[in-house]
């Protein structure tokens, strides 16, 4: 339990708070993934800032290194923003993230296995409805939604849109392979 448990005894309300944990491993909790992705992205940006403030001896190597670290950090921030969207759109749902992600991996491998099996048998002409017959039940977890009926969903989508724009800007600042300039140079 992340949240305090409340228990009503006669007229008094007793709140049982969980113990504070500084470090934990909770892959079934989307908030854990959200926090770690933003932490790793921040560490990458600190490393990038270090090399921008105190560059390597060769300017070309430094341009290539810092632009690639920036793109990696931007991608990790984009993933973190997507976890924020997942957390917002699944706030009221039962079930956990680990079971939902396992379902996606299992159903994808089942679908691919079925397609490969039917290709080997030469029976692709039967159509997609007869080709795949999986009996797995879909969990109550949503992977995307454009319903913006709560402030959390609006905030999550706004942050995700900002992360997409940010990621596009760091991709545009990638250095060329030879380190002479960035992909989209400034007008001179």
Short mmCIF file of C-alpha atoms in Angstrom, two decimals:
data_model
loop_
_atom_site.label_atom_id
_atom_site.label_comp_id
_atom_site.label_asym_id
_atom_site.label_seq_id
_atom_site.Cartn_x
_atom_site.Cartn_y
_atom_site.Cartn_z
CA UNK A 1 0.00 0.00 0.00
CA UNK A 2 1.24 3.35 -1.11
CA UNK A 3 -1.71 5.21 0.31
CA UNK A 4 -2.68 5.57 3.98
CA UNK A 5 -5.30 3.11 5.17
CA UNK A 6 -8.18 4.67 7.06
CA UNK A 7 -10.13 2.82 9.67
CA UNK A 8 -13.15 4.11 11.55
CA UNK A 9 -13.40 3.05 15.17
CA UNK A 10 -16.53 4.45 16.82
CA UNK A 11 -16.28 8.24 16.47
CA UNK A 12 -12.53 8.42 15.96
CA UNK A 13 -10.84 8.07 12.62
CA UNK A 14 -7.54 6.21 12.71
CA UNK A 15 -5.11 6.68 9.83
CA UNK A 16 -2.41 4.06 9.36
CA UNK A 17 0.44 5.53 7.36
CA UNK A 18 2.84 3.24 5.49
CA UNK A 19 6.51 3.33 6.39
CA UNK A 20 8.63 5.71 4.37
CA UNK A 21 11.00 3.91 2.01
CA UNK A 22 13.80 5.79 0.30
CA UNK A 23 14.74 3.11 -2.19
CA UNK A 24 12.49 0.37 -3.46
CA UNK A 25 12.06 -1.91 -6.43
CA UNK A 26 8.45 -1.81 -7.63
CA UNK A 27 8.23 -2.66 -11.35
CA UNK A 28 4.48 -3.23 -11.01
CA UNK A 29 3.99 0.44 -10.08
CA UNK A 30 3.89 2.90 -12.97
CA UNK A 31 4.85 5.73 -10.59
CA UNK A 32 8.13 3.91 -9.92
CA UNK A 33 8.90 3.80 -13.64
CA UNK A 34 7.90 7.46 -14.00
CA UNK A 35 10.22 8.55 -11.19
CA UNK A 36 13.17 6.48 -12.38
CA UNK A 37 12.87 7.57 -16.01
CA UNK A 38 12.91 11.25 -15.00
CA UNK A 39 15.82 10.59 -12.62
CA UNK A 40 17.86 8.85 -15.32
CA UNK A 41 17.00 11.60 -17.82
CA UNK A 42 18.14 14.23 -15.32
CA UNK A 43 21.42 12.39 -14.73
CA UNK A 44 22.01 12.29 -18.49
CA UNK A 45 21.43 16.03 -18.70
CA UNK A 46 23.85 16.67 -15.83
CA UNK A 47 26.51 14.63 -17.69
CA UNK A 48 25.71 16.60 -20.87
CA UNK A 49 26.05 19.87 -18.97
CA UNK A 50 29.39 18.75 -17.56
CA UNK A 51 30.81 18.18 -21.05
CA UNK A 52 29.35 21.46 -22.28
CA UNK A 53 30.97 23.42 -19.44
CA UNK A 54 34.28 21.54 -19.49
CA UNK A 55 34.65 20.27 -23.06
CA UNK A 56 36.97 17.57 -24.25
CA UNK A 57 40.12 18.58 -26.10
CA UNK A 58 38.64 18.05 -29.56
CA UNK A 59 35.67 20.30 -30.38
CA UNK A 60 34.27 17.85 -32.94
CA UNK A 61 34.29 14.94 -30.49
CA UNK A 62 32.69 17.13 -27.86
CA UNK A 63 29.90 18.22 -30.26
CA UNK A 64 29.16 14.62 -31.19
CA UNK A 65 29.23 13.43 -27.56
CA UNK A 66 27.03 16.18 -26.16
CA UNK A 67 24.47 16.00 -28.96
CA UNK A 68 24.08 12.24 -28.52
CA UNK A 69 23.76 12.51 -24.74
CA UNK A 70 21.14 15.23 -25.26
CA UNK A 71 19.11 13.01 -27.60
CA UNK A 72 19.31 10.09 -25.17
CA UNK A 73 18.23 12.32 -22.28
CA UNK A 74 15.38 13.74 -24.37
CA UNK A 75 14.20 10.23 -25.25
CA UNK A 76 14.24 9.16 -21.60
CA UNK A 77 12.22 12.27 -20.71
CA UNK A 78 9.74 11.38 -23.47
CA UNK A 79 9.35 7.88 -22.02
CA UNK A 80 8.87 9.40 -18.55
CA UNK A 81 6.18 11.74 -19.87
CA UNK A 82 4.39 8.74 -21.42
CA UNK A 83 4.48 7.01 -18.03
CA UNK A 84 2.85 10.16 -16.62
CA UNK A 85 0.06 9.83 -19.20
CA UNK A 86 -0.34 6.14 -18.28
CA UNK A 87 -0.58 7.03 -14.62
CA UNK A 88 -3.19 9.72 -15.27
CA UNK A 89 -5.48 7.71 -17.55
CA UNK A 90 -5.35 4.61 -15.35
CA UNK A 91 -5.79 6.34 -11.99
CA UNK A 92 -9.24 4.84 -11.32
CA UNK A 93 -8.57 1.40 -12.78
CA UNK A 94 -8.00 -1.82 -10.93
CA UNK A 95 -5.11 -4.06 -11.84
CA UNK A 96 -1.44 -3.34 -11.96
CA UNK A 97 1.05 -2.25 -14.55
CA UNK A 98 3.13 -5.44 -14.45
CA UNK A 99 0.17 -7.66 -15.38
CA UNK A 100 -0.88 -5.28 -18.16
CA UNK A 101 2.62 -5.10 -19.63
CA UNK A 102 2.94 -8.91 -19.45
CA UNK A 103 -0.37 -9.20 -21.31
CA UNK A 104 0.94 -6.97 -24.12
CA UNK A 105 4.13 -9.05 -24.45
CA UNK A 106 2.26 -12.38 -24.34
CA UNK A 107 -0.47 -11.34 -26.80
CA UNK A 108 2.12 -9.88 -29.21
CA UNK A 109 4.19 -13.07 -29.14
CA UNK A 110 1.01 -15.17 -29.54
CA UNK A 111 -0.04 -13.08 -32.53
CA UNK A 112 3.41 -13.31 -34.16
CA UNK A 113 3.59 -17.05 -33.47
CA UNK A 114 0.17 -17.58 -35.02
CA UNK A 115 1.06 -15.52 -38.10
CA UNK A 116 4.33 -17.45 -38.56
CA UNK A 117 2.47 -20.77 -38.11
CA UNK A 118 -0.12 -19.82 -40.76
CA UNK A 119 2.58 -18.58 -43.15
CA UNK A 120 4.33 -21.95 -42.86
CA UNK A 121 1.04 -23.75 -43.55
CA UNK A 122 0.22 -21.41 -46.43
CA UNK A 123 -3.16 -20.49 -44.97
CA UNK A 124 -2.95 -16.70 -44.94
CA UNK A 125 -5.88 -16.50 -47.37
CA UNK A 126 -8.34 -17.39 -44.60
CA UNK A 127 -8.34 -13.80 -43.34
CA UNK A 128 -7.30 -12.21 -40.08
CA UNK A 129 -10.33 -13.42 -38.09
CA UNK A 130 -9.55 -17.10 -38.62
CA UNK A 131 -5.80 -16.67 -38.51
CA UNK A 132 -5.46 -15.68 -34.83
CA UNK A 133 -7.42 -17.34 -32.08
CA UNK A 134 -6.21 -16.18 -28.67
CA UNK A 135 -8.24 -16.81 -25.56
CA UNK A 136 -6.51 -14.29 -23.31
CA UNK A 137 -8.62 -11.72 -21.54
CA UNK A 138 -7.77 -8.09 -21.90
CA UNK A 139 -6.88 -6.37 -18.62
CA UNK A 140 -8.53 -3.21 -17.42
CA UNK A 141 -5.46 -1.15 -18.31
CA UNK A 142 -5.56 1.57 -21.00
CA UNK A 143 -2.41 2.39 -22.96
CA UNK A 144 -3.69 5.61 -24.59
CA UNK A 145 -6.66 7.90 -24.23
CA UNK A 146 -7.57 11.35 -25.45
CA UNK A 147 -10.26 11.86 -22.79
CA UNK A 148 -9.25 15.02 -20.97
CA UNK A 149 -11.94 15.04 -18.30
CA UNK A 150 -9.64 15.40 -15.26
CA UNK A 151 -6.87 17.81 -14.41
CA UNK A 152 -4.41 14.90 -14.11
CA UNK A 153 -5.14 13.79 -17.68
CA UNK A 154 -4.79 17.34 -18.97
CA UNK A 155 -1.51 17.79 -17.10
CA UNK A 156 -0.16 14.44 -18.30
CA UNK A 157 -1.03 15.14 -21.93
CA UNK A 158 0.41 18.67 -21.71
CA UNK A 159 3.65 17.30 -20.29
CA UNK A 160 3.76 14.61 -22.98
CA UNK A 161 3.20 17.20 -25.74
CA UNK A 162 6.02 19.29 -24.27
CA UNK A 163 8.30 16.24 -24.14
CA UNK A 164 7.54 15.49 -27.81
CA UNK A 165 8.44 19.06 -28.82
CA UNK A 166 11.57 18.90 -26.65
CA UNK A 167 12.61 15.57 -28.18
CA UNK A 168 12.15 16.96 -31.70
CA UNK A 169 14.37 19.91 -30.80
CA UNK A 170 17.18 17.71 -29.43
CA UNK A 171 17.01 15.43 -32.48
CA UNK A 172 17.36 18.52 -34.69
CA UNK A 173 20.48 19.49 -32.74
CA UNK A 174 22.24 16.18 -33.44
CA UNK A 175 25.75 16.58 -34.78
CA UNK A 176 26.68 15.38 -38.23
CA UNK A 177 28.83 12.24 -38.33
CA UNK A 178 31.97 14.20 -39.06
CA UNK A 179 31.26 16.64 -36.21
CA UNK A 180 31.39 19.72 -38.44
CA UNK A 181 27.93 21.07 -37.63
CA UNK A 182 24.48 20.08 -36.43
CA UNK A 183 21.89 18.51 -38.75
CA UNK A 184 19.92 21.74 -39.10
CA UNK A 185 22.50 24.55 -39.09
CA UNK A 186 21.65 28.13 -38.25
CA UNK A 187 21.43 30.59 -41.10
CA UNK A 188 24.62 32.56 -41.57
#
